[in-house]
Coordinates of C-alpha atoms and ligand atoms in Angstrom, one line a residue:
M1 CA 29.4 -0.4 7.2
T2 CA 26.9 0.8 4.6
V3 CA 23.5 2.1 5.4
D4 CA 21.9 -1.1 4.1
D5 CA 23.6 -3.0 7.0
L6 CA 21.7 -1.0 9.6
G7 CA 18.4 -1.9 11.3
F8 CA 15.1 -0.7 9.9
S9 CA 14.7 2.4 12.0
S10 CA 18.2 3.6 11.3
R11 CA 17.6 3.1 7.6
A12 CA 14.3 4.9 7.7
I13 CA 16.1 7.9 9.2
H14 CA 19.4 7.8 7.2
A15 CA 19.1 5.9 3.9
G16 CA 19.4 8.4 1.0
Q17 CA 19.7 11.2 3.5
E18 CA 23.3 12.3 4.0
P19 CA 23.6 15.9 5.6
D20 CA 23.5 18.5 2.8
P21 CA 27.0 18.9 1.4
T22 CA 26.8 22.7 1.0
T23 CA 25.2 23.6 4.3
G24 CA 25.3 20.6 6.6
A25 CA 21.5 20.7 6.9
V26 CA 20.6 17.3 8.5
V27 CA 17.3 17.1 6.6
P28 CA 17.4 16.9 2.8
P29 CA 16.2 20.3 1.5
I30 CA 13.0 20.6 -0.6
H31 CA 14.6 21.2 -4.0
Q32 CA 11.6 23.2 -5.4
V33 CA 13.1 23.5 -8.9
S34 CA 12.4 22.4 -12.4
T35 CA 15.8 22.7 -14.1
Y36 CA 19.6 22.7 -13.3
K37 CA 22.6 24.7 -14.5
Q38 CA 24.9 22.7 -16.7
D39 CA 28.6 23.2 -16.7
G40 CA 28.9 23.3 -20.5
V41 CA 26.5 21.4 -22.7
G42 CA 25.8 18.0 -21.1
G43 CA 27.9 18.8 -18.0
L44 CA 25.4 17.8 -15.4
R45 CA 26.1 18.3 -11.7
G46 CA 25.2 15.0 -10.0
G47 CA 23.1 13.8 -12.9
Y48 CA 20.3 16.4 -12.6
E49 CA 19.0 18.1 -15.7
Y50 CA 15.2 18.4 -15.4
S51 CA 12.9 17.5 -12.4
R52 CA 10.6 15.2 -14.2
S53 CA 13.6 13.0 -14.9
A54 CA 15.2 13.4 -11.5
N55 CA 15.0 15.7 -8.5
P56 CA 17.3 15.5 -5.4
T57 CA 14.5 15.4 -2.9
R58 CA 12.7 12.7 -4.8
T59 CA 16.0 10.8 -5.1
A60 CA 16.4 10.9 -1.3
L61 CA 12.9 9.4 -0.9
E62 CA 13.5 6.8 -3.6
E63 CA 16.8 5.6 -2.0
C64 CA 15.2 5.4 1.4
I65 CA 12.2 3.3 0.2
A66 CA 14.4 1.0 -1.8
S67 CA 16.5 0.4 1.3
L68 CA 13.4 -0.2 3.5
E69 CA 11.9 -2.7 1.1
G70 CA 15.2 -4.4 0.2
G71 CA 14.8 -3.6 -3.5
E72 CA 17.4 -2.6 -6.1
R73 CA 15.6 0.7 -7.0
A74 CA 12.5 2.6 -6.0
F75 CA 10.5 5.1 -7.9
A76 CA 8.3 7.8 -6.4
F77 CA 5.0 8.9 -8.0
A78 CA 2.3 11.5 -7.6
S79 CA -0.1 8.8 -6.2
G80 CA -0.3 5.1 -5.6
L81 CA -2.5 4.7 -8.7
A82 CA 0.0 6.6 -10.8
G83 CA 2.7 4.2 -9.7
E84 CA 0.5 1.2 -10.4
D85 CA -0.4 2.5 -13.8
T86 CA 3.2 3.0 -14.6
V87 CA 4.1 -0.5 -13.5
L88 CA 1.3 -2.0 -15.6
R89 CA 2.1 -0.1 -18.8
A90 CA 5.9 -0.7 -18.3
L91 CA 5.5 -4.5 -17.9
L92 CA 2.5 -5.5 -19.9
A93 CA 1.4 -5.2 -23.5
P94 CA -2.0 -5.7 -25.3
G95 CA -2.8 -9.4 -25.4
D96 CA -1.2 -10.1 -22.0
H97 CA -3.3 -11.5 -19.1
V98 CA -3.1 -10.6 -15.4
V99 CA -4.4 -12.5 -12.3
V100 CA -6.0 -10.0 -9.9
P101 CA -7.3 -10.4 -6.3
S102 CA -11.0 -10.9 -5.5
D103 CA -10.5 -8.5 -2.5
A104 CA -8.5 -5.4 -3.4
Y105 CA -8.4 -1.7 -3.2
G106 CA -11.3 -0.6 -5.4
G107 CA -9.2 1.9 -7.4
T108 CA -6.8 -0.9 -8.3
Y109 CA -9.5 -3.1 -9.7
R110 CA -11.0 -0.1 -11.6
L111 CA -7.6 0.4 -13.2
F112 CA -7.6 -3.2 -14.4
N113 CA -11.3 -3.3 -15.4
R114 CA -11.9 0.1 -16.9
V115 CA -8.6 1.5 -18.0
L116 CA -6.3 -1.5 -18.9
K117 CA -9.0 -3.8 -20.3
P118 CA -10.1 -1.4 -23.1
W119 CA -6.3 -1.3 -24.1
G120 CA -6.3 -5.0 -24.5
V121 CA -4.9 -6.3 -21.2
E122 CA -7.2 -9.0 -19.9
H123 CA -7.6 -10.1 -16.3
S124 CA -9.1 -12.9 -14.2
I125 CA -10.0 -12.7 -10.6
A126 CA -8.6 -15.2 -8.0
R127 CA -9.1 -15.6 -4.3
V128 CA -5.5 -14.8 -3.3
A129 CA -6.0 -16.3 0.1
D130 CA -6.1 -19.6 -1.7
V131 CA -3.0 -20.5 -3.7
E132 CA -4.9 -23.0 -5.8
S133 CA -7.4 -20.3 -6.9
V134 CA -4.4 -18.3 -8.2
R135 CA -3.0 -21.4 -10.0
A136 CA -6.4 -22.1 -11.6
A137 CA -6.7 -18.5 -12.9
L138 CA -3.4 -18.7 -14.9
R139 CA -3.5 -18.8 -18.7
P140 CA -0.7 -19.2 -21.3
E141 CA -0.7 -15.4 -21.7
T142 CA -0.5 -14.6 -18.0
R143 CA 2.5 -12.3 -17.5
M144 CA 1.7 -10.9 -14.0
V145 CA 0.1 -12.0 -10.8
W146 CA -1.1 -9.0 -8.6
V147 CA -1.5 -9.5 -4.9
E148 CA -2.6 -7.3 -2.1
T149 CA -2.0 -8.5 1.5
P150 CA -3.5 -7.8 3.9
T151 CA -6.4 -7.1 1.6
N152 CA -8.7 -4.1 1.6
P153 CA -11.2 -4.1 3.2
L154 CA -11.6 -7.7 4.4
L155 CA -8.0 -8.2 5.8
G156 CA -7.5 -11.4 3.8
I157 CA -4.0 -12.8 3.8
A158 CA -2.1 -14.1 0.7
D159 CA 0.9 -16.4 1.1
I160 CA 3.4 -14.3 -0.8
A161 CA 6.2 -17.0 -1.0
A162 CA 3.8 -19.7 -2.3
I163 CA 2.2 -17.3 -4.9
A164 CA 5.7 -16.2 -6.0
E165 CA 6.5 -19.8 -6.8
V166 CA 3.3 -20.3 -8.7
A167 CA 3.7 -17.1 -10.7
H168 CA 7.3 -17.7 -11.5
A169 CA 6.7 -21.3 -12.6
A170 CA 4.2 -19.9 -15.1
G171 CA 6.7 -17.3 -16.4
A172 CA 4.8 -14.4 -14.7
L173 CA 5.9 -11.6 -12.5
L174 CA 4.6 -11.2 -9.0
V175 CA 3.6 -7.6 -7.9
V176 CA 2.6 -7.1 -4.3
D177 CA 0.7 -4.0 -3.0
N178 CA 2.3 -3.6 0.4
T179 CA 0.3 -0.5 1.4
F180 CA -1.6 -2.1 4.4
A181 CA 1.4 -3.7 6.0
S182 CA 4.0 -1.0 5.2
P183 CA 7.7 -2.0 4.8
Y184 CA 8.0 -2.1 8.6
L185 CA 5.7 -5.1 9.0
Q186 CA 6.3 -7.0 5.8
N187 CA 9.0 -7.1 3.0
P188 CA 7.5 -9.0 -0.1
I189 CA 10.7 -8.9 -2.1
A190 CA 12.4 -11.1 0.6
L191 CA 9.5 -13.5 0.1
G192 CA 10.0 -13.7 -3.7
A193 CA 8.0 -10.7 -5.1
D194 CA 9.5 -9.0 -8.2
V195 CA 7.8 -5.6 -7.6
V196 CA 6.3 -3.9 -4.6
V197 CA 3.8 -1.0 -4.9
H198 CA 2.8 1.4 -2.2
S199 CA 0.3 4.2 -1.7
T200 CA 2.6 6.3 0.3
T201 CA -0.5 8.4 1.1
K202 CA -1.2 5.9 3.8
Y203 CA 1.3 4.5 6.5
A204 CA 4.5 5.7 4.7
G205 CA 3.4 9.4 4.8
G206 CA 1.4 8.7 7.9
H207 CA -0.1 12.1 8.6
S208 CA -3.0 12.4 6.1
D209 CA -1.3 15.4 4.5
V210 CA 0.1 14.0 1.2
V211 CA -0.9 11.8 -1.7
G212 CA 1.9 9.7 -3.2
G213 CA 3.0 6.4 -4.5
A214 CA 6.1 4.2 -4.7
V215 CA 7.2 1.3 -6.8
V216 CA 10.1 -0.9 -5.6
V217 CA 11.9 -3.4 -7.9
A218 CA 13.7 -6.5 -6.7
A219 CA 17.4 -6.8 -7.8
G220 CA 17.8 -8.5 -11.1
A221 CA 14.0 -8.8 -11.9
M222 CA 13.4 -9.5 -15.6
T223 CA 10.2 -9.3 -17.5
P224 CA 8.8 -12.4 -19.2
R225 CA 10.1 -10.8 -22.4
G226 CA 13.7 -10.7 -21.0
E227 CA 13.9 -7.0 -20.3
S228 CA 15.2 -5.4 -17.0
V229 CA 12.2 -4.4 -14.8
V230 CA 14.2 -1.5 -13.3
E231 CA 15.0 -0.1 -16.8
R232 CA 11.4 -0.5 -18.0
V233 CA 10.0 1.2 -14.9
A234 CA 12.6 4.0 -15.0
F235 CA 12.0 4.7 -18.7
H236 CA 8.2 4.8 -18.1
Q237 CA 8.4 6.9 -15.0
N238 CA 10.2 9.6 -17.0
S239 CA 8.2 9.0 -20.2
M240 CA 4.8 9.1 -18.5
G241 CA 5.8 11.7 -16.0
A242 CA 3.5 11.0 -13.1
V243 CA 6.3 11.8 -10.6
A244 CA 6.1 12.9 -7.0
G245 CA 6.8 16.6 -6.6
P246 CA 9.6 17.8 -4.3
F247 CA 7.4 18.9 -1.4
D248 CA 5.3 15.7 -1.5
A249 CA 8.5 13.6 -1.7
W250 CA 9.8 15.5 1.4
L251 CA 6.6 14.9 3.4
V252 CA 6.8 11.2 2.7
L253 CA 10.5 11.1 3.6
R254 CA 9.7 12.9 6.9
G255 CA 6.8 10.4 7.6
L256 CA 9.1 7.4 7.0
K257 CA 11.4 8.5 9.8
T258 CA 8.8 7.6 12.4
L259 CA 7.3 4.6 10.6
A260 CA 8.6 2.0 13.0
V261 CA 7.3 3.7 16.2
R262 CA 4.0 4.6 14.6
M263 CA 3.4 1.1 13.3
E264 CA 4.1 -0.4 16.8
R265 CA 1.5 1.9 18.3
H266 CA -1.0 1.2 15.4
C267 CA -0.6 -2.5 16.1
D268 CA -0.9 -2.1 19.9
N269 CA -4.1 0.0 19.6
A270 CA -5.6 -2.3 16.9
E271 CA -5.2 -5.3 19.3
V272 CA -7.1 -3.4 22.1
V273 CA -9.8 -2.4 19.6
V274 CA -10.1 -6.0 18.3
D275 CA -10.4 -7.3 21.8
F276 CA -13.2 -4.9 22.6
L277 CA -15.1 -5.6 19.3
Q278 CA -15.0 -9.3 19.9
G279 CA -16.7 -8.9 23.2
H280 CA -19.5 -6.6 22.0
P281 CA -22.9 -8.2 21.4
G282 CA -23.7 -5.9 18.4
V283 CA -20.7 -7.2 16.5
T284 CA -21.2 -10.3 14.4
A285 CA -17.6 -10.8 13.0
V286 CA -14.2 -9.2 13.4
H287 CA -11.6 -9.4 10.6
Y288 CA -8.0 -9.1 11.8
P289 CA -5.1 -11.3 10.7
G290 CA -3.8 -11.3 14.3
L291 CA -6.8 -13.4 15.5
P292 CA -6.0 -17.1 15.9
D293 CA -9.3 -18.0 14.1
H294 CA -8.4 -15.8 11.0
P295 CA -8.3 -18.3 8.1
N296 CA -4.7 -17.4 7.2
H297 CA -3.4 -16.4 10.7
E298 CA -0.5 -18.9 10.4
V299 CA 0.6 -17.4 7.0
A300 CA 0.3 -13.9 8.5
S301 CA 2.4 -14.8 11.5
R302 CA 5.1 -16.1 9.2
Q303 CA 5.3 -13.2 6.8
M304 CA 4.4 -10.2 8.9
K305 CA 6.2 -8.8 12.0
R306 CA 2.9 -7.8 13.6
F307 CA -0.6 -7.6 12.2
G308 CA -1.1 -3.9 11.5
G309 CA -3.6 -1.1 12.3
M310 CA -6.5 -2.0 9.9
V311 CA -9.5 -3.8 11.4
A312 CA -12.9 -4.6 9.8
F313 CA -16.0 -5.8 11.5
R314 CA -19.7 -6.5 10.8
V315 CA -22.6 -5.4 12.8
K316 CA -26.1 -6.7 13.7
G317 CA -28.8 -4.9 11.8
G318 CA -27.3 -4.7 8.4
E319 CA -26.3 -1.8 6.1
D320 CA -28.3 1.0 7.8
V321 CA -26.9 0.3 11.2
A322 CA -23.4 0.0 9.8
A323 CA -23.8 3.4 8.1
K324 CA -25.2 4.9 11.4
V325 CA -22.3 3.6 13.5
C326 CA -19.9 5.3 11.1
A327 CA -21.8 8.6 11.5
E328 CA -21.9 8.4 15.3
T329 CA -18.3 8.0 16.3
R330 CA -16.5 11.2 17.3
L331 CA -12.8 10.4 17.8
F332 CA -12.9 8.0 14.8
T333 CA -13.4 10.5 11.9
L334 CA -15.7 9.4 9.1
G335 CA -13.6 9.4 6.0
E336 CA -11.8 7.5 3.3
S337 CA -8.1 6.7 3.3
L338 CA -6.1 5.1 6.1
G339 CA -2.7 4.9 7.8
G340 CA -2.6 8.3 9.4
V341 CA -2.0 9.1 13.0
E342 CA -5.7 9.9 13.5
S343 CA -8.3 7.1 13.6
L344 CA -10.7 6.8 10.7
I345 CA -14.0 4.9 10.2
E346 CA -15.8 4.2 7.0
H347 CA -18.5 2.1 5.3
P348 CA -16.7 0.3 2.4
A349 CA -19.9 -0.7 0.5
R350 CA -21.0 3.0 0.0
M351 CA -17.5 4.7 0.2
T352 CA -14.1 3.2 -0.7
H353 CA -15.6 0.2 -2.5
A354 CA -18.7 1.8 -4.2
S355 CA -16.8 1.4 -7.5
V356 CA -16.8 -2.4 -7.2
A357 CA -20.6 -2.7 -6.4
G358 CA -22.2 -5.3 -8.7
T359 CA -18.8 -6.9 -9.5
E360 CA -17.1 -10.0 -8.0
L361 CA -15.3 -7.7 -5.6
E362 CA -18.5 -6.4 -4.0
V363 CA -18.1 -6.2 -0.2
P364 CA -20.7 -7.0 2.6
A365 CA -23.1 -4.2 3.2
D366 CA -22.9 -4.5 7.0
L367 CA -19.1 -4.1 7.0
I368 CA -17.3 -1.3 8.8
R369 CA -13.6 -0.6 8.3
L370 CA -11.4 1.1 10.9
S371 CA -8.0 2.6 10.4
V372 CA -6.9 2.5 14.0
G373 CA -4.7 5.6 14.8
I374 CA -2.2 6.3 17.5
E375 CA -4.4 8.1 20.0
D376 CA -4.9 6.7 23.4
A377 CA -6.5 3.2 23.1
A378 CA -8.9 3.8 26.0
D379 CA -10.4 6.8 24.2
L380 CA -10.8 4.8 21.0
V381 CA -12.6 2.0 22.7
A382 CA -14.9 4.4 24.6
D383 CA -15.8 6.1 21.3
L384 CA -16.7 2.8 19.6
R385 CA -18.6 1.7 22.7
Q386 CA -20.9 4.7 22.8
A387 CA -21.7 4.3 19.1
L388 CA -22.3 0.5 19.2
D389 CA -24.2 0.5 22.6
R390 CA -26.8 2.9 21.2
L391 CA -27.2 1.5 17.7
T392 CA -26.8 -2.3 17.8
Ligands
LIG1 C1 -5.0 4.0 -1.3 C2 -4.6 2.7 -1.9 C3 -4.1 2.7 -3.2 C4 -4.2 3.9 -4.2 O1 -3.3 4.9 -3.8 P1 -3.5 6.4 -4.0 O2 -2.4 7.1 -3.4 O3 -4.9 6.8 -3.4 O4 -3.6 6.6 -5.5 C5 -3.7 1.5 -3.7 N1 -3.7 0.4 -2.9 C6 -4.1 0.4 -1.6 C7 -4.1 -0.9 -0.8 C8 -4.6 1.6 -1.1 O5 -5.0 1.6 0.2

């Protein structure tokens, strides 16, 4: 039996993490080191020569994430955006075209629009919840389709398998940002994606104490130019150097061990919060893929194990009321980011998505986004109730 035959929770705890051969330590040590003694010139012990190229703590994390996502190889980065940038520069060249989602993490869109575009990589925006919109956005130069699902902040759902077919028929790669679902709830590679990216800052790390990213490549994935995606990403990870440091890699590895139990509780609590919000007179809309009236609920049910811990809703009274609700909760902390054990609340239009104001990705001004944590659900509901009862 190899570790890849084990269930998800067993792999999260053991993949890439044999007890330390010299001491028997059951947790991989933090190899806080830049260089390694060689036994004669070129005589590397275990392949390590310099920690930008490889570091044992980072290797443990990379092997664990590759196993959890069902990929051939994973690569760990200093942030989610560093991983995204590396993928884009490894797989695209000036003159190429990318289809990007109309509802996406603002920083991802900023990378396409303000960093990649001046270097000659063009993009078009598609509504990824609608496969036909993706197909219509394709051009002869399209080399990549980028999808985020569920989307941030509106919790839209893209049909990964259907979009993989459309992308591949056009000779393009499909990249899926799986940050919101986490590998516990959804495995895009099994549905046809070529590359998965994560901000491990979020659910993978899970404790709001580290910034990191990961890129996972499907077995045998080739670029439209006929090169190995694993080799391209590996070369660029080392050449560009935005790697995860050993302590950060260790924190994410530690977070992953409890991912399954945390995600179950995030989902349980989100369901209770959604139920409360739907019954509150001050709430005009609730966005959650687990709701039967969500436009792509059926797709979400097919490709996700459960529906996650992210919830968005709109309030009566517009932007000012939304901003006040965010300022008046106590247990829900007002802050950016998501996926930690503690609940967070934020106002996307003025916070996480301020960078897309005035673009096609602009979000509704009366929208509030919740990252539902793993506290007691009754306390979370009571907190939202006191804020909404007073303000809406
Ligand atoms: C946070 C986030 C990112 C960016 O990751 P960083 O670790 O902040 O660089 C990318 N995609 C999604 C969906 C995110 O939530």
